[in-house]
Amino acid sequence: MGLTSHSTGTKALDAKLILQKQSPEDRIIALAGNPNVGKSTIFNSLTGMKQHTGNWPGKTVANAQGRYRLHGRTYILVDIPGTYSLMAHSAEEEVARNFLCFQKPDAIAVVCDASCLERNLNLVLQTMEISAHVVLCINLMDEAEKKGIHIDAGRLSETLGIPVVTTVGRDKKSLKSLTSALQQICDSPKDLSVQELRPVSYPPLIEESLSLLVPVLQKLTDGQISPRWLGLRLLDDDPSLIQEIHRCLGPAFPENPELLSALEKASSLLKAHGIGPETFRDLITSALIYRAEELCRDTVRYEQPPCQFRDWKLDRILTGRISGYPAMILLLAFLLWLTITGANYPSQALSSLLFGFQELLSRLFLALHAPDWLHSMLVLGVYRVVAWVVSVMLPPMAIFFPLFTLLEDAGYLPRLAYNLDRPFQCCHACGKQALCMAMGFGCNAAGVTGCRIIDSPRERLLAILTNSFVPCNGRFPTLIALIAIFFTGMQKGLTASLLSALLLTFVILLGIGATFAVTWLLSVTVLKGIPSAFTLELPPYRKPQIGPVLVRSVFDRTLFVLGRAAAVAVPAGFLIWCMANLSFHGTDLLSLCASFLDPAARWMGLQGVILMAFLLGFPANEIVMPVIFMAYLAQGTLTEPGSLDAMKDLLLANGWTWKTAVSTILFSLFHWPCSTTLLTVHKETGSIRWTALAALLPTAVGVLLCMLFTGICQICAL
Amino acid sequence: MEHPRNLSELLPGQSAEVRSLQTVGPMRRRLLDLGLIEHTEVMCLGKSPLGDPSAYLIRGAVIAIRAKDSRQILINIKQT
């Protein structure tokens, strides 16, 4: 359900799959299917977990596992990335195929979208060639019914010879049929040696060459892998498979003389009739698709022709020639406006509550006769920073996040990629980068992980390196506060909040502009290459699950940020306090550090303190502003903190001007990514050098822009 | 005989039947996986704001394809 603590926190780093059976009675079940058919929703419903779901294809990028219990037995459910095929054309197809074929799950549920069953059946048929334990789960039945599509599941089950169940992923009750079908199939015997896995008949020549191979393979595979499927793959000459076969059947397998001669005979038979590798694949795929067509002809009934029910009206506006881009910007501005307006109230309430509590704490310390330094350290140091983070930074984050998630749930993100593909194409990149960029608004670490949806390694690297050019949720509050304080005035009302939203939109567009510029720059220098194959599925719009999204992302996000506040803001507050109170040759450390950084900072129109706050904010961007305020307060300026007015007074008293604010906004937009993001970049690229570049690029852009701005201001004597 | 046309020439709202795929390599396989084989019916739903890529209805799903790829897909436009 949107970005959750699982997909945005350090947990995003841990995606390696190790299957742990706790007892030999445990059963492993794989959840396969086309992209965007609701696999993750079913996964969450069954396991009660919070795997990220969203209405866009390619969202699940790694295998995830969870458990559920039924009739005293534990089932380990594995959510594998969505694929159109198992012929391993892309990284996720390879992951899916390897899991289904070599990890040998006890049962495979292939989840299909009821609205386009025909295309989905291609994968079902391919899975049936691999495993005898397939359950076909036709999901999203509610949507199909609305479109007037009727599916005869009983008849389909008869024809295919496998259990077919119909479900509505969001409705837990409808999943009962799935779990009971899976339970039954787990108990049936497994033997792949018999030649029963033949859901599709291929053209006679292919069948003939297969018949040369299958008897040999039957002996060699010993019931471990379907001989027919393996024969097809060997004829297809798929190099990625050879490695896996080594692992599964032993290194001697591909060199078996009997097999080699059979393979030779079969291949030459195909070659003699002019069937080359390309034609072979065409024939195989066509046979699968024709079979799917045939199956649907008998079992699916449409009340109206398929081209009628796709609601393209909304897309005429959201992706229209004239309205597409304005709609995109307006939507962004509207989201930001809601965030800004909505955050005011809880922000004020929280700050009076938390700073009121500070009084209580102080009195408590006094009553306990605690030493003065302890009170100053814990209350004025640690507590106050945490209070800042919670009252000023948390509300905008807690509001923007669910809003963004709703948009994601509704299916707008693929349209964003569709609209922005052309400009990305001009930068020799992939339109799907827009999806990763949009994820970056939520959390850059999640955005970087999301780059796995891009197949071409070069284009994926472009997307990874430029991801932190869009501000993440943790940076929004800083931008919002500075814009409100210095540019839209402190007065409340519609005009001010609209103006704030527009300015923030402009700042974000600047980030997007920089994304394009840097992507282009990289693709003409270190990452040269031409754009690769690109197809993007635009799923139907879905009504977002407002209740669950709100509840889950608010709680998840709130708890996550609070946790991070405790983990990062507490030591930061402690550090600031120590620095302000420990002196060296008569000057406190804080002033020393600040004045050390000051010359560099001045060049950029910042102050030493601000630069130091950005450095301390490396573990979490949320604490940058609080650290700045803390530093000012620690140096003795006594102001009642909390409200925007107080913040403004404090900043003005410390020499801020609107120019300082612009530079800080620029630097907040473009500086090194937070530590979690960098760790994720390292994990995704496996290279220190790319990670360093990911940190260096935005920093260089930020430093240059800040210096440019300051220079222009000086020349124009502003 | 009709003049051979390619998918990129299909206007929004028009339907066509695929004659053959001229693409090779990964793109060809991707299109095949999406069910785009000979005789498949395709309908153009619209173009993105900058005119490329375009969205096509293929076997019940909406797929965006870039012009440089759709030029390689030969079609017969259906007269309605």
Short mmCIF file of C-alpha atoms in Angstrom, two decimals, chain A residues 45-485:
data_model
loop_
_atom_site.label_atom_id
_atom_site.label_comp_id
_atom_site.label_asym_id
_atom_site.label_seq_id
_atom_site.Cartn_x
_atom_site.Cartn_y
_atom_site.Cartn_z
CA SER A 45 -4.25 -10.13 2.22
CA LEU A 46 -3.03 -13.66 2.85
CA THR A 47 0.06 -12.96 4.91
CA GLY A 48 -1.03 -9.78 6.64
CA MET A 49 2.19 -8.20 5.50
CA LYS A 50 2.75 -4.76 4.08
CA GLN A 51 4.43 -5.48 0.80
CA HIS A 52 4.34 -2.32 -1.30
CA THR A 53 1.40 -2.30 -3.71
CA GLY A 54 0.64 0.23 -6.39
CA ASN A 55 -1.18 0.46 -9.66
CA TRP A 56 1.77 0.29 -12.02
CA PRO A 57 3.55 -2.55 -13.71
CA GLY A 58 6.93 -3.61 -12.41
CA LYS A 59 6.50 -2.45 -8.85
CA THR A 60 7.56 -5.71 -7.24
CA VAL A 61 11.22 -5.95 -8.17
CA ALA A 62 12.42 -8.75 -5.93
CA ASN A 63 10.96 -11.93 -4.51
CA ALA A 64 9.22 -11.28 -1.22
CA GLN A 65 8.10 -13.98 1.16
CA GLY A 66 5.49 -14.23 3.86
CA ARG A 67 3.60 -16.90 5.73
CA TYR A 68 0.05 -17.91 6.41
CA ARG A 69 -1.44 -20.82 8.26
CA LEU A 70 -4.30 -23.02 7.20
CA HIS A 71 -5.55 -26.14 8.96
CA GLY A 72 -2.46 -26.37 11.14
CA ARG A 73 0.06 -26.12 8.34
CA THR A 74 2.33 -23.21 7.46
CA TYR A 75 2.46 -22.01 3.89
CA ILE A 76 5.37 -19.88 2.75
CA LEU A 77 4.09 -17.54 0.09
CA VAL A 78 6.59 -16.06 -2.36
CA ASP A 79 5.58 -12.98 -4.34
CA ILE A 80 7.67 -13.05 -7.51
CA PRO A 81 8.07 -10.10 -9.90
CA GLY A 82 5.38 -9.80 -12.54
CA THR A 83 6.34 -11.07 -15.99
CA TYR A 84 4.66 -11.45 -19.34
CA SER A 85 6.59 -14.58 -20.18
CA LEU A 86 9.02 -17.09 -18.71
CA MET A 87 11.40 -17.08 -21.66
CA ALA A 88 13.76 -14.93 -19.62
CA HIS A 89 14.12 -11.85 -21.79
CA SER A 90 14.68 -9.57 -18.85
CA ALA A 91 16.12 -9.69 -15.35
CA GLU A 92 12.80 -10.18 -13.58
CA GLU A 93 11.70 -12.88 -16.02
CA GLU A 94 14.90 -14.70 -15.20
CA VAL A 95 14.22 -14.34 -11.48
CA ALA A 96 10.68 -15.62 -12.00
CA ARG A 97 11.68 -18.52 -14.23
CA ASN A 98 14.55 -19.61 -12.00
CA PHE A 99 12.33 -19.60 -8.98
CA LEU A 100 9.47 -21.49 -10.59
CA CYS A 101 11.68 -24.01 -12.26
CA PHE A 102 14.60 -24.61 -9.95
CA GLN A 103 13.36 -23.77 -6.46
CA LYS A 104 10.44 -26.11 -7.10
CA PRO A 105 7.64 -24.55 -5.09
CA ASP A 106 5.01 -27.02 -3.91
CA ALA A 107 2.37 -25.08 -5.79
CA ILE A 108 2.23 -22.12 -8.14
CA ALA A 109 -0.69 -19.72 -8.22
CA VAL A 110 -0.71 -17.82 -11.49
CA VAL A 111 -2.66 -14.63 -10.88
CA CYS A 112 -4.47 -13.18 -13.90
CA ASP A 113 -6.33 -9.98 -14.61
CA ALA A 114 -9.88 -10.97 -15.44
CA SER A 115 -10.17 -7.99 -17.80
CA CYS A 116 -7.47 -9.24 -20.12
CA LEU A 117 -7.42 -12.94 -19.45
CA GLU A 118 -6.40 -13.82 -22.98
CA ARG A 119 -3.00 -12.18 -22.76
CA ASN A 120 -2.50 -13.48 -19.23
CA LEU A 121 -3.13 -17.07 -20.31
CA ASN A 122 0.15 -17.03 -22.22
CA LEU A 123 1.99 -17.07 -18.90
CA VAL A 124 -0.40 -19.64 -17.44
CA LEU A 125 0.35 -22.02 -20.31
CA GLN A 126 4.08 -21.49 -19.95
CA THR A 127 3.88 -22.17 -16.22
CA MET A 128 1.87 -25.31 -16.88
CA GLU A 129 4.74 -26.55 -19.02
CA ILE A 130 7.06 -26.24 -16.03
CA SER A 131 4.92 -27.47 -13.18
CA ALA A 132 2.04 -29.85 -12.63
CA HIS A 133 0.96 -27.89 -9.57
CA VAL A 134 -0.57 -24.79 -11.00
CA VAL A 135 -3.67 -23.03 -9.78
CA LEU A 136 -5.13 -20.38 -12.04
CA CYS A 137 -6.36 -17.46 -9.98
CA ILE A 138 -8.48 -15.02 -11.97
CA ASN A 139 -8.24 -11.82 -9.98
CA LEU A 140 -9.92 -8.41 -10.22
CA MET A 141 -13.26 -10.09 -10.95
CA ASP A 142 -15.10 -7.03 -9.67
CA GLU A 143 -13.55 -4.81 -12.33
CA ALA A 144 -14.29 -7.32 -15.08
CA GLU A 145 -17.91 -7.60 -14.02
CA LYS A 146 -18.30 -3.86 -14.18
CA LYS A 147 -17.02 -3.95 -17.75
CA GLY A 148 -19.48 -6.69 -18.61
CA ILE A 149 -16.96 -9.49 -18.95
CA HIS A 150 -18.17 -12.92 -17.92
CA ILE A 151 -15.78 -15.79 -17.38
CA ASP A 152 -16.83 -19.42 -17.21
CA ALA A 153 -14.25 -20.58 -14.68
CA GLY A 154 -15.62 -24.13 -14.49
CA ARG A 155 -15.28 -24.67 -18.20
CA LEU A 156 -11.80 -23.14 -18.27
CA SER A 157 -10.75 -25.47 -15.47
CA GLU A 158 -12.07 -28.47 -17.40
CA THR A 159 -10.31 -27.53 -20.61
CA LEU A 160 -7.00 -26.65 -18.95
CA GLY A 161 -7.11 -29.49 -16.46
CA ILE A 162 -6.06 -27.33 -13.52
CA PRO A 163 -8.04 -25.72 -10.68
CA VAL A 164 -9.36 -22.29 -11.59
CA VAL A 165 -10.55 -19.91 -8.88
CA THR A 166 -11.93 -16.39 -9.14
CA THR A 167 -10.97 -13.74 -6.60
CA VAL A 168 -11.12 -10.10 -5.66
CA GLY A 169 -7.70 -9.48 -4.14
CA ARG A 170 -8.85 -6.77 -1.76
CA ASP A 171 -11.60 -8.97 -0.37
CA LYS A 172 -10.14 -11.51 2.01
CA LYS A 173 -13.16 -13.79 1.88
CA SER A 174 -12.84 -14.33 -1.84
CA LEU A 175 -9.35 -15.72 -1.30
CA LYS A 176 -10.67 -18.78 0.55
CA SER A 177 -11.19 -20.63 -2.71
CA LEU A 178 -7.56 -19.91 -3.61
CA THR A 179 -6.10 -21.17 -0.34
CA SER A 180 -8.16 -24.34 -0.39
CA ALA A 181 -7.22 -25.04 -4.03
CA LEU A 182 -3.57 -24.52 -3.12
CA GLN A 183 -3.89 -26.81 -0.14
CA GLN A 184 -5.31 -29.60 -2.27
CA ILE A 185 -2.68 -29.26 -4.92
CA CYS A 186 0.15 -29.29 -2.35
CA ASP A 187 -1.02 -32.71 -1.23
CA SER A 188 -1.09 -34.26 -4.69
CA PRO A 189 1.97 -36.29 -5.79
CA LYS A 190 4.75 -34.67 -7.75
CA ASP A 191 6.30 -36.34 -10.71
CA LEU A 192 7.54 -34.46 -13.69
CA SER A 193 8.93 -37.48 -15.48
CA VAL A 194 5.64 -38.43 -17.03
CA GLN A 195 4.84 -36.61 -20.17
CA GLU A 196 1.71 -34.94 -18.96
CA LEU A 197 2.82 -31.31 -19.02
CA ARG A 198 1.59 -30.50 -22.47
CA PRO A 199 -0.86 -27.63 -22.33
CA VAL A 200 0.05 -26.51 -25.84
CA SER A 201 0.79 -28.38 -29.04
CA TYR A 202 3.37 -26.76 -31.25
CA PRO A 203 3.62 -26.96 -35.05
CA PRO A 204 4.37 -30.53 -36.26
CA LEU A 205 8.04 -29.89 -37.03
CA ILE A 206 8.75 -28.62 -33.53
CA GLU A 207 6.83 -31.51 -32.01
CA GLU A 208 8.85 -33.90 -34.14
CA SER A 209 12.18 -32.49 -33.03
CA LEU A 210 10.95 -32.45 -29.43
CA SER A 211 10.08 -36.13 -29.68
CA LEU A 212 13.74 -36.79 -30.46
CA LEU A 213 14.82 -35.03 -27.28
CA VAL A 214 12.20 -35.88 -24.70
CA PRO A 215 12.99 -39.60 -24.18
CA VAL A 216 16.68 -38.78 -23.55
CA LEU A 217 15.84 -35.93 -21.22
CA GLN A 218 13.32 -38.07 -19.36
CA LYS A 219 16.12 -40.43 -18.35
CA LEU A 220 18.54 -37.64 -17.47
CA THR A 221 16.27 -35.33 -15.49
CA ASP A 222 14.99 -38.09 -13.24
CA GLY A 223 11.70 -36.36 -12.59
CA GLN A 224 13.32 -33.13 -11.46
CA ILE A 225 12.39 -30.96 -14.41
CA SER A 226 9.75 -31.41 -17.06
CA PRO A 227 11.62 -33.00 -20.01
CA ARG A 228 9.34 -31.38 -22.56
CA TRP A 229 9.93 -27.90 -21.18
CA LEU A 230 13.66 -28.46 -20.90
CA GLY A 231 13.74 -29.77 -24.47
CA LEU A 232 12.03 -26.62 -25.72
CA ARG A 233 14.50 -24.42 -23.88
CA LEU A 234 17.48 -26.38 -25.17
CA LEU A 235 16.21 -26.01 -28.74
CA ASP A 236 15.71 -22.32 -28.00
CA ASP A 237 19.40 -22.24 -27.05
CA ASP A 238 18.94 -19.98 -24.06
CA PRO A 239 22.40 -19.24 -22.59
CA SER A 240 21.11 -17.90 -19.25
CA LEU A 241 19.50 -21.25 -18.63
CA ILE A 242 22.65 -23.35 -19.04
CA GLN A 243 24.11 -21.92 -15.83
CA GLU A 244 21.01 -22.78 -13.85
CA ILE A 245 20.91 -26.27 -15.29
CA HIS A 246 24.48 -26.80 -14.14
CA ARG A 247 23.42 -25.90 -10.66
CA CYS A 248 20.35 -28.09 -10.70
CA LEU A 249 21.31 -31.19 -12.67
CA GLY A 250 25.07 -31.19 -12.22
CA PRO A 251 27.84 -29.96 -14.50
CA ALA A 252 27.99 -33.21 -16.46
CA PHE A 253 24.45 -32.82 -17.77
CA PRO A 254 25.04 -30.56 -20.79
CA GLU A 255 27.99 -32.72 -21.92
CA ASN A 256 26.07 -35.99 -21.93
CA PRO A 257 26.89 -37.58 -25.31
CA GLU A 258 23.45 -39.10 -25.77
CA LEU A 259 21.85 -35.71 -25.16
CA LEU A 260 24.29 -33.92 -27.44
CA SER A 261 23.60 -36.22 -30.35
CA ALA A 262 19.83 -35.99 -29.83
CA LEU A 263 20.06 -32.22 -29.66
CA GLU A 264 22.16 -32.18 -32.80
CA LYS A 265 19.58 -34.30 -34.65
CA ALA A 266 16.68 -32.17 -33.45
CA SER A 267 18.38 -28.89 -34.35
CA SER A 268 19.39 -30.04 -37.79
CA LEU A 269 15.83 -31.21 -38.43
CA LEU A 270 14.63 -27.67 -37.65
CA LYS A 271 17.41 -26.09 -39.66
CA ALA A 272 16.69 -28.31 -42.66
CA HIS A 273 13.20 -26.83 -42.78
CA GLY A 274 14.44 -23.27 -42.46
CA ILE A 275 13.50 -22.73 -38.83
CA GLY A 276 16.19 -20.49 -37.35
CA PRO A 277 16.30 -19.28 -33.74
CA GLU A 278 14.12 -16.24 -34.44
CA THR A 279 11.47 -18.23 -36.32
CA PHE A 280 11.56 -20.90 -33.63
CA ARG A 281 10.67 -18.36 -30.95
CA ASP A 282 8.00 -16.82 -33.16
CA LEU A 283 6.40 -20.20 -33.68
CA ILE A 284 6.49 -21.08 -29.99
CA THR A 285 5.01 -17.76 -28.89
CA SER A 286 2.38 -17.78 -31.63
CA ALA A 287 1.29 -21.27 -30.66
CA LEU A 288 0.89 -20.13 -27.05
CA ILE A 289 -1.09 -17.07 -28.06
CA TYR A 290 -3.35 -18.97 -30.45
CA ARG A 291 -4.05 -21.51 -27.73
CA ALA A 292 -4.94 -18.70 -25.31
CA GLU A 293 -7.21 -17.17 -27.93
CA GLU A 294 -8.91 -20.51 -28.44
CA LEU A 295 -9.40 -21.02 -24.70
CA CYS A 296 -10.95 -17.58 -24.29
CA ARG A 297 -13.27 -18.02 -27.25
CA ASP A 298 -15.10 -20.73 -25.34
CA THR A 299 -14.98 -19.32 -21.83
CA VAL A 300 -15.06 -15.53 -21.91
CA ARG A 301 -18.13 -13.57 -22.95
CA TYR A 302 -18.12 -9.82 -23.52
CA GLU A 303 -21.29 -7.75 -23.26
CA GLN A 304 -19.66 -5.16 -25.47
CA PRO A 305 -16.62 -5.26 -27.75
CA PRO A 306 -13.34 -4.92 -25.78
CA CYS A 307 -12.36 -1.65 -27.42
CA GLN A 308 -15.46 -0.01 -25.96
CA PHE A 309 -14.91 -0.49 -22.25
CA ARG A 310 -11.46 0.94 -21.87
CA ASP A 311 -12.17 4.26 -20.32
CA TRP A 312 -9.87 6.49 -22.26
CA LYS A 313 -11.75 9.68 -21.42
CA LEU A 314 -9.67 10.56 -18.38
CA ASP A 315 -6.54 9.83 -20.36
CA ARG A 316 -7.61 12.27 -23.06
CA ILE A 317 -7.13 14.96 -20.44
CA LEU A 318 -4.26 13.54 -18.42
CA THR A 319 -2.20 12.55 -21.44
CA GLY A 320 -3.68 14.93 -24.01
CA ARG A 321 -1.52 16.92 -26.38
CA ILE A 322 -2.48 20.29 -24.92
CA SER A 323 -3.70 19.31 -21.48
CA GLY A 324 -1.16 16.61 -20.56
CA TYR A 325 1.61 18.74 -19.15
CA PRO A 326 -0.58 21.44 -17.55
CA ALA A 327 -2.61 18.69 -15.88
CA MET A 328 0.60 17.16 -14.57
CA ILE A 329 1.82 20.43 -13.09
CA LEU A 330 -1.60 21.35 -11.69
CA LEU A 331 -1.91 17.96 -10.06
CA LEU A 332 1.50 18.39 -8.44
CA ALA A 333 0.66 21.92 -7.31
CA PHE A 334 -2.67 20.77 -5.91
CA LEU A 335 -1.01 17.98 -3.97
CA LEU A 336 1.52 20.42 -2.54
CA TRP A 337 -1.17 22.93 -1.70
CA LEU A 338 -3.11 20.29 0.22
CA THR A 339 0.10 19.39 2.04
CA ILE A 340 0.95 22.98 2.94
CA THR A 341 -2.53 23.93 4.07
CA GLY A 342 -3.15 20.67 5.82
CA ALA A 343 0.15 20.71 7.68
CA ASN A 344 -0.43 24.09 9.35
CA TYR A 345 -2.92 22.94 11.92
CA PRO A 346 -1.32 19.79 13.28
CA SER A 347 2.01 21.61 13.18
CA GLN A 348 0.78 24.34 15.48
CA ALA A 349 -1.02 21.95 17.76
CA LEU A 350 1.99 19.67 18.01
CA SER A 351 4.41 22.48 18.67
CA SER A 352 2.37 24.01 21.49
CA LEU A 353 1.87 20.55 22.94
CA LEU A 354 5.51 19.52 22.74
CA PHE A 355 6.99 22.82 23.88
CA GLY A 356 4.41 22.94 26.65
CA PHE A 357 5.68 19.56 27.70
CA GLN A 358 9.18 20.99 27.73
CA GLU A 359 8.11 23.32 30.54
CA LEU A 360 6.85 20.35 32.47
CA LEU A 361 10.09 18.51 31.90
CA SER A 362 12.09 21.50 33.11
CA ARG A 363 9.99 21.71 36.25
CA LEU A 364 10.45 18.00 36.83
CA PHE A 365 14.22 18.36 36.57
CA LEU A 366 14.08 21.27 38.97
CA ALA A 367 11.97 19.32 41.46
CA LEU A 368 14.39 16.41 41.30
CA HIS A 369 17.31 18.78 41.95
CA ALA A 370 19.01 17.56 38.81
CA PRO A 371 22.24 19.34 37.98
CA ASP A 372 21.90 22.26 35.63
CA TRP A 373 24.05 20.78 32.89
CA LEU A 374 21.95 17.60 32.79
CA HIS A 375 18.78 19.62 32.37
CA SER A 376 20.38 21.75 29.70
CA MET A 377 21.73 18.72 27.86
CA LEU A 378 18.65 16.54 27.92
CA VAL A 379 15.87 19.09 27.78
CA LEU A 380 17.33 22.01 25.86
CA GLY A 381 19.56 19.80 23.79
CA VAL A 382 18.05 16.46 22.97
CA TYR A 383 14.36 16.99 23.67
CA ARG A 384 14.12 20.26 21.80
CA VAL A 385 15.58 18.87 18.55
CA VAL A 386 13.21 15.94 18.65
CA ALA A 387 10.32 18.32 19.31
CA TRP A 388 11.33 20.39 16.30
CA VAL A 389 11.46 17.36 14.05
CA VAL A 390 8.11 16.12 15.24
CA SER A 391 6.21 19.40 15.14
CA VAL A 392 7.64 21.09 12.06
CA MET A 393 8.86 18.26 9.88
CA LEU A 394 6.42 15.47 10.56
CA PRO A 395 3.03 16.96 9.54
CA PRO A 396 3.91 17.81 5.91
CA MET A 397 5.50 14.40 5.50
CA ALA A 398 2.56 12.62 7.05
CA ILE A 399 0.21 14.43 4.66
CA PHE A 400 2.13 14.33 1.38
CA PHE A 401 2.95 10.67 1.67
CA PRO A 402 -0.59 9.25 1.71
CA LEU A 403 -1.68 11.75 -0.96
CA PHE A 404 1.08 10.57 -3.23
CA THR A 405 0.22 6.96 -2.43
CA LEU A 406 -3.39 7.56 -3.44
CA LEU A 407 -2.21 8.87 -6.80
CA GLU A 408 -0.04 5.81 -7.17
CA ASP A 409 -2.90 3.51 -6.23
CA ALA A 410 -5.18 5.17 -8.76
CA GLY A 411 -2.74 4.44 -11.58
CA TYR A 412 -1.46 7.89 -12.49
CA LEU A 413 2.25 7.05 -12.34
CA PRO A 414 2.40 5.06 -15.60
CA ARG A 415 0.78 8.06 -17.34
CA LEU A 416 3.57 10.18 -15.96
CA ALA A 417 6.09 7.85 -17.57
CA TYR A 418 4.04 7.91 -20.79
CA ASN A 419 3.96 11.73 -20.86
CA LEU A 420 7.63 12.08 -20.03
CA ASP A 421 9.01 9.32 -22.24
CA ARG A 422 9.69 11.64 -25.15
CA PRO A 423 11.95 14.04 -23.20
CA PHE A 424 13.71 11.08 -21.57
CA GLN A 425 14.13 9.57 -25.03
CA CYS A 426 15.86 12.79 -26.08
CA CYS A 427 18.24 12.26 -23.14
CA HIS A 428 18.85 8.71 -24.44
CA ALA A 429 17.08 7.34 -21.40
CA CYS A 430 13.98 5.34 -20.65
CA GLY A 431 10.54 6.78 -19.89
CA LYS A 432 10.23 4.43 -16.95
CA GLN A 433 12.80 6.68 -15.27
CA ALA A 434 9.82 8.98 -14.63
CA LEU A 435 8.34 6.25 -12.44
CA CYS A 436 11.53 6.02 -10.38
CA MET A 437 11.64 9.80 -10.20
CA ALA A 438 8.08 9.88 -8.89
CA MET A 439 8.97 7.25 -6.31
CA GLY A 440 11.83 9.53 -5.32
CA PHE A 441 9.33 12.14 -4.15
CA GLY A 442 8.36 9.66 -1.50
CA CYS A 443 11.82 8.43 -0.67
CA ASN A 444 14.98 8.45 -2.76
CA ALA A 445 16.09 5.08 -1.42
CA ALA A 446 12.82 3.53 -2.60
CA GLY A 447 13.23 5.34 -5.92
CA VAL A 448 16.69 3.87 -6.40
CA THR A 449 15.45 0.36 -5.68
CA GLY A 450 12.53 1.00 -8.05
CA CYS A 451 15.00 1.58 -10.88
CA ARG A 452 15.08 -2.19 -11.30
CA ILE A 453 12.00 -1.87 -13.50
CA ILE A 454 14.31 -0.50 -16.19
CA ASP A 455 15.74 -3.41 -18.17
CA SER A 456 18.77 -1.85 -19.81
CA PRO A 457 21.67 -1.61 -17.33
CA ARG A 458 22.83 1.69 -18.85
CA GLU A 459 19.42 3.32 -18.54
CA ARG A 460 18.96 1.91 -15.05
CA LEU A 461 22.25 3.46 -13.97
CA LEU A 462 21.15 6.83 -15.39
CA ALA A 463 17.99 6.62 -13.33
CA ILE A 464 19.86 5.59 -10.17
CA LEU A 465 22.43 8.37 -10.42
CA THR A 466 19.86 11.10 -10.99
CA ASN A 467 17.23 9.94 -8.52
CA SER A 468 18.14 12.30 -5.69
CA PHE A 469 17.66 15.34 -7.93
CA VAL A 470 14.01 15.32 -6.95
CA PRO A 471 13.37 16.23 -3.32
CA CYS A 472 12.24 13.38 -1.13
CA ASN A 473 9.54 13.62 1.47
CA GLY A 474 12.16 14.41 4.12
CA ARG A 475 13.21 17.56 2.30
CA PHE A 476 9.72 18.94 1.60
CA PRO A 477 9.19 20.43 5.08
CA THR A 478 12.44 22.41 4.83
CA LEU A 479 11.40 23.81 1.47
CA ILE A 480 7.86 24.55 2.67
CA ALA A 481 9.04 26.31 5.85
CA LEU A 482 11.59 28.48 4.03
CA ILE A 483 9.15 29.44 1.29
CA ALA A 484 6.51 30.37 3.86
CA ILE A 485 8.94 32.38 5.99
#
